[in-house]
Amino acid sequence: MAGAMQGMKVLDMTHVMAGPFCTRQLVLLGADVIKIERPGEGDVMRYYGHDPRFGRNSPNFVGYNAGKKSVALDWTTELGAEALRRLVAEADVIVENFRPGVLQARGFGYEACKAIKPDIIYCSISGYGQESILRDNPAYDHIAQAMSGLMSLQGTEQDPPMKVGFPLVDTFSGHMAAFAIVSALLRRAQTGEGQRLDVSMLDASMVLMSAMILKYNATGDVPKRVGNKGFSLSATADMFPTKDRPISIGANTDKQFAALCKVLGVEELVADPRYQDASGRWEHADTLRPVVSAKIAEWEAEVLEVELNKASVPAAVVRDLKGIVAHPHFEGRPTFQSIDVPAWGREMKVLNGGFIANEDTPQSTVTSPDLGEHTEEVLRSLGFEGEKLESLIAGAQLS
Amino acid sequence: MAGAMQGMKVLDMTHVMAGPFCTRQLVLLGADVIKIERPGEGDVMRYYGHDPRFGRNSPNFVGYNAGKKSVALDWTTELGAEALRRLVAEADVIVENFRPGVLQARGFGYEACKAIKPDIIYCSISGYGQESILRDNPAYDHIAQAMSGLMSLQGTEQDPPMKVGFPLVDTFSGHMAAFAIVSALLRRAQTGEGQRLDVSMLDASMVLMSAMILKYNATGDVPKRVGNKGFSLSATADMFPTKDRPISIGANTDKQFAALCKVLGVEELVADPRYQDASGRWEHADTLRPVVSAKIAEWEAEVLEVELNKASVPAAVVRDLKGIVAHPHFEGRPTFQSIDVPAWGREMKVLNGGFIANEDTPQSTVTSPDLGEHTEEVLRSLGFEGEKLESLIAGAQLS
């Protein structure tokens, strides 16, 4: 038994989010990921939130970097560059998220690395791509959300543009990079060839919004914002208030509508000629909605959730993170993984890969590295010793 | 030269969105994807929007299914089941998104398929997973957004919960399934073993929201909603009104803040002791924000976007889909792909894989299939002929 990337080496020259999220997925497949950090500070994500409880191991740093090794290395020095070249020579995959052109200018672009390791898979993650006319523009997640049109899609027609409330584009771009890398490894297994991969936050956003882009491309109509309505735009696919908390319901088909009416005790609606099919219900939403909403408002959300699901009507209470993380659904599943965080003196639950396999489900119980924790171990394994080793280690301890 | 999945066969028993989006990614890697559709109606996504201009080839159907073959097959008949078994025998990968247990009950669960094809990779996509206590609950994207806590993250503290305005969870779950499948193929290339993969919308949502879940898991604090603020929560990382359209800016570091002030002509702020570092700017946001906002409001958004990016301050006009799809960034890039849609008598731009490789970038110029377009061709290739073939074809033409 073995993970898909067991025994493979990833040289991780990324920081903050999309890159580390990408290489975290590779850890979960069994890869040996070596994270290169700047001596002294390391990845700025270490300090995210500047919470004294967490020091230089913020929860997000821990979650994105668990299972990796950290090597503190100033590879802009001659000796540091030699160490980096030896790391390249041993790597199956390099991932980097510097600004386009930076690594190339410093002698570690794709061609240079390919000369060292002919079948290298070299993946760059950036805001706009390595060859874009926008390549020099800096980017953060919320900038990509503005640029890509993503912010224009949340809320109702009356609301201002509203971003997705978490770093969606960073996360998805990182996931796309992991997909690109594993695809390239599969191709290499057949052809023996490496590949240069170019992932951008802007292009990834387009794929993520496929559903809306496809409609727009075909019709030329800029999509109207639909608030909490389901993608079907059915009259009874929306969020509704109850006695306590809001609930989302998705009664699209005739069968689901009939079941909804039965649970709510308004079966007379099913026989009403106006509501015979989805288009009738859509056309007469202004008469249908108030009746249905009033009935839903008589329930407690969790009770209605159970009853509707029993009747095969898709429904879920609108939960917050506290509500879902504590849900018994996750008991015994590998979604979360408790790991020790020695720097905090306690455990934390991080995310595994998010899917289950009958064998070798992507997962890892290893914690995140302290800055430079593996510098000496890795340098020794690369053959450094004596003065050179001491010099590299001294450089790694700068602060 | 070859895509990662060149020559591999995927038996696609999915419909609507997450499944077809997944197998579309496999098409783009070069896989031969055979989509099984119910005779008569086929995939309900064909009719999405019920727009007479598009008939049974809605833009979303076209975009998710371009490059696949369609076989109309009633595999609940004895002869249809025989055809499906022959398809399983030739497949590298099976993807399905029926309700958990449905295919197993009908003789096409993982174990049954593995008995036919020992190294099969069998991927199921569902709302809550194959073994979850919630496995029998039906799900749509907006239900998963409610259940997972995702809806709780958009907007400001004063707003009601707000879903992401496009089928995000469907899309990401489909992408995760594609990642799982390619990982399993890489593992098979080394071990010779197949795998059973279980992707759920709820668990995928947790991974997608990692950034927020990690903070919550470490602190127990349910995240406050931050409106359009960047993930850094810097005082100058937010959306701002201009003369014409809103712009998002991300000035987090001291350097970015200084550059922002220079462009806006308020360099005196840089010397102000209150605004010396990120925490000072955060603490004094109530005095800083009005000055900066007032200056931004004097600009035209597109002009300011150019000037800020020139000064290395991340910034983007808040565009809608029309604004971004027409952006010259995409000229000459493989992000979009024009394909013929014979059913409409014109072309349409669909999405490719979203990343670029130096060789074999994931892409396809092939259009989507008409319902059952490849039934006869595929059945013949499976060895059916004479009466059996005629009977299967007759069954496929039911409507």
Coordinates of N, CA and C in Angstrom, one line a residue, chain A residues 104 163 168 180 185 218 235 344 361 374:
Chain A
Q104 N 13.6 33.0 -12.6 CA 14.4 32.9 -13.8 C 15.6 33.9 -13.7
K163 N -17.5 40.2 -2.0 CA -16.6 39.1 -2.2 C -17.0 37.9 -1.5
L168 N -11.1 32.2 -1.4 CA -11.5 31.1 -2.4 C -10.6 31.0 -3.5
A180 N -2.8 19.9 -11.6 CA -1.8 20.0 -12.7 C -0.6 19.2 -12.5
L185 N 2.7 14.3 -13.4 CA 3.4 13.1 -13.0 C 2.8 11.8 -13.7
A218 N -22.7 32.3 -24.1 CA -23.7 31.8 -25.1 C -24.8 32.9 -25.3
A235 N -39.0 28.4 -7.8 CA -39.7 29.3 -6.8 C -39.4 28.8 -5.4
W344 N 2.6 25.1 20.5 CA 1.5 25.5 21.4 C 1.3 24.6 22.6
T361 N -6.3 6.6 1.7 CA -7.0 7.9 1.8 C -5.9 8.9 2.0
H374 N 14.5 21.4 9.7 CA 15.2 20.3 9.0 C 16.4 20.7 8.2

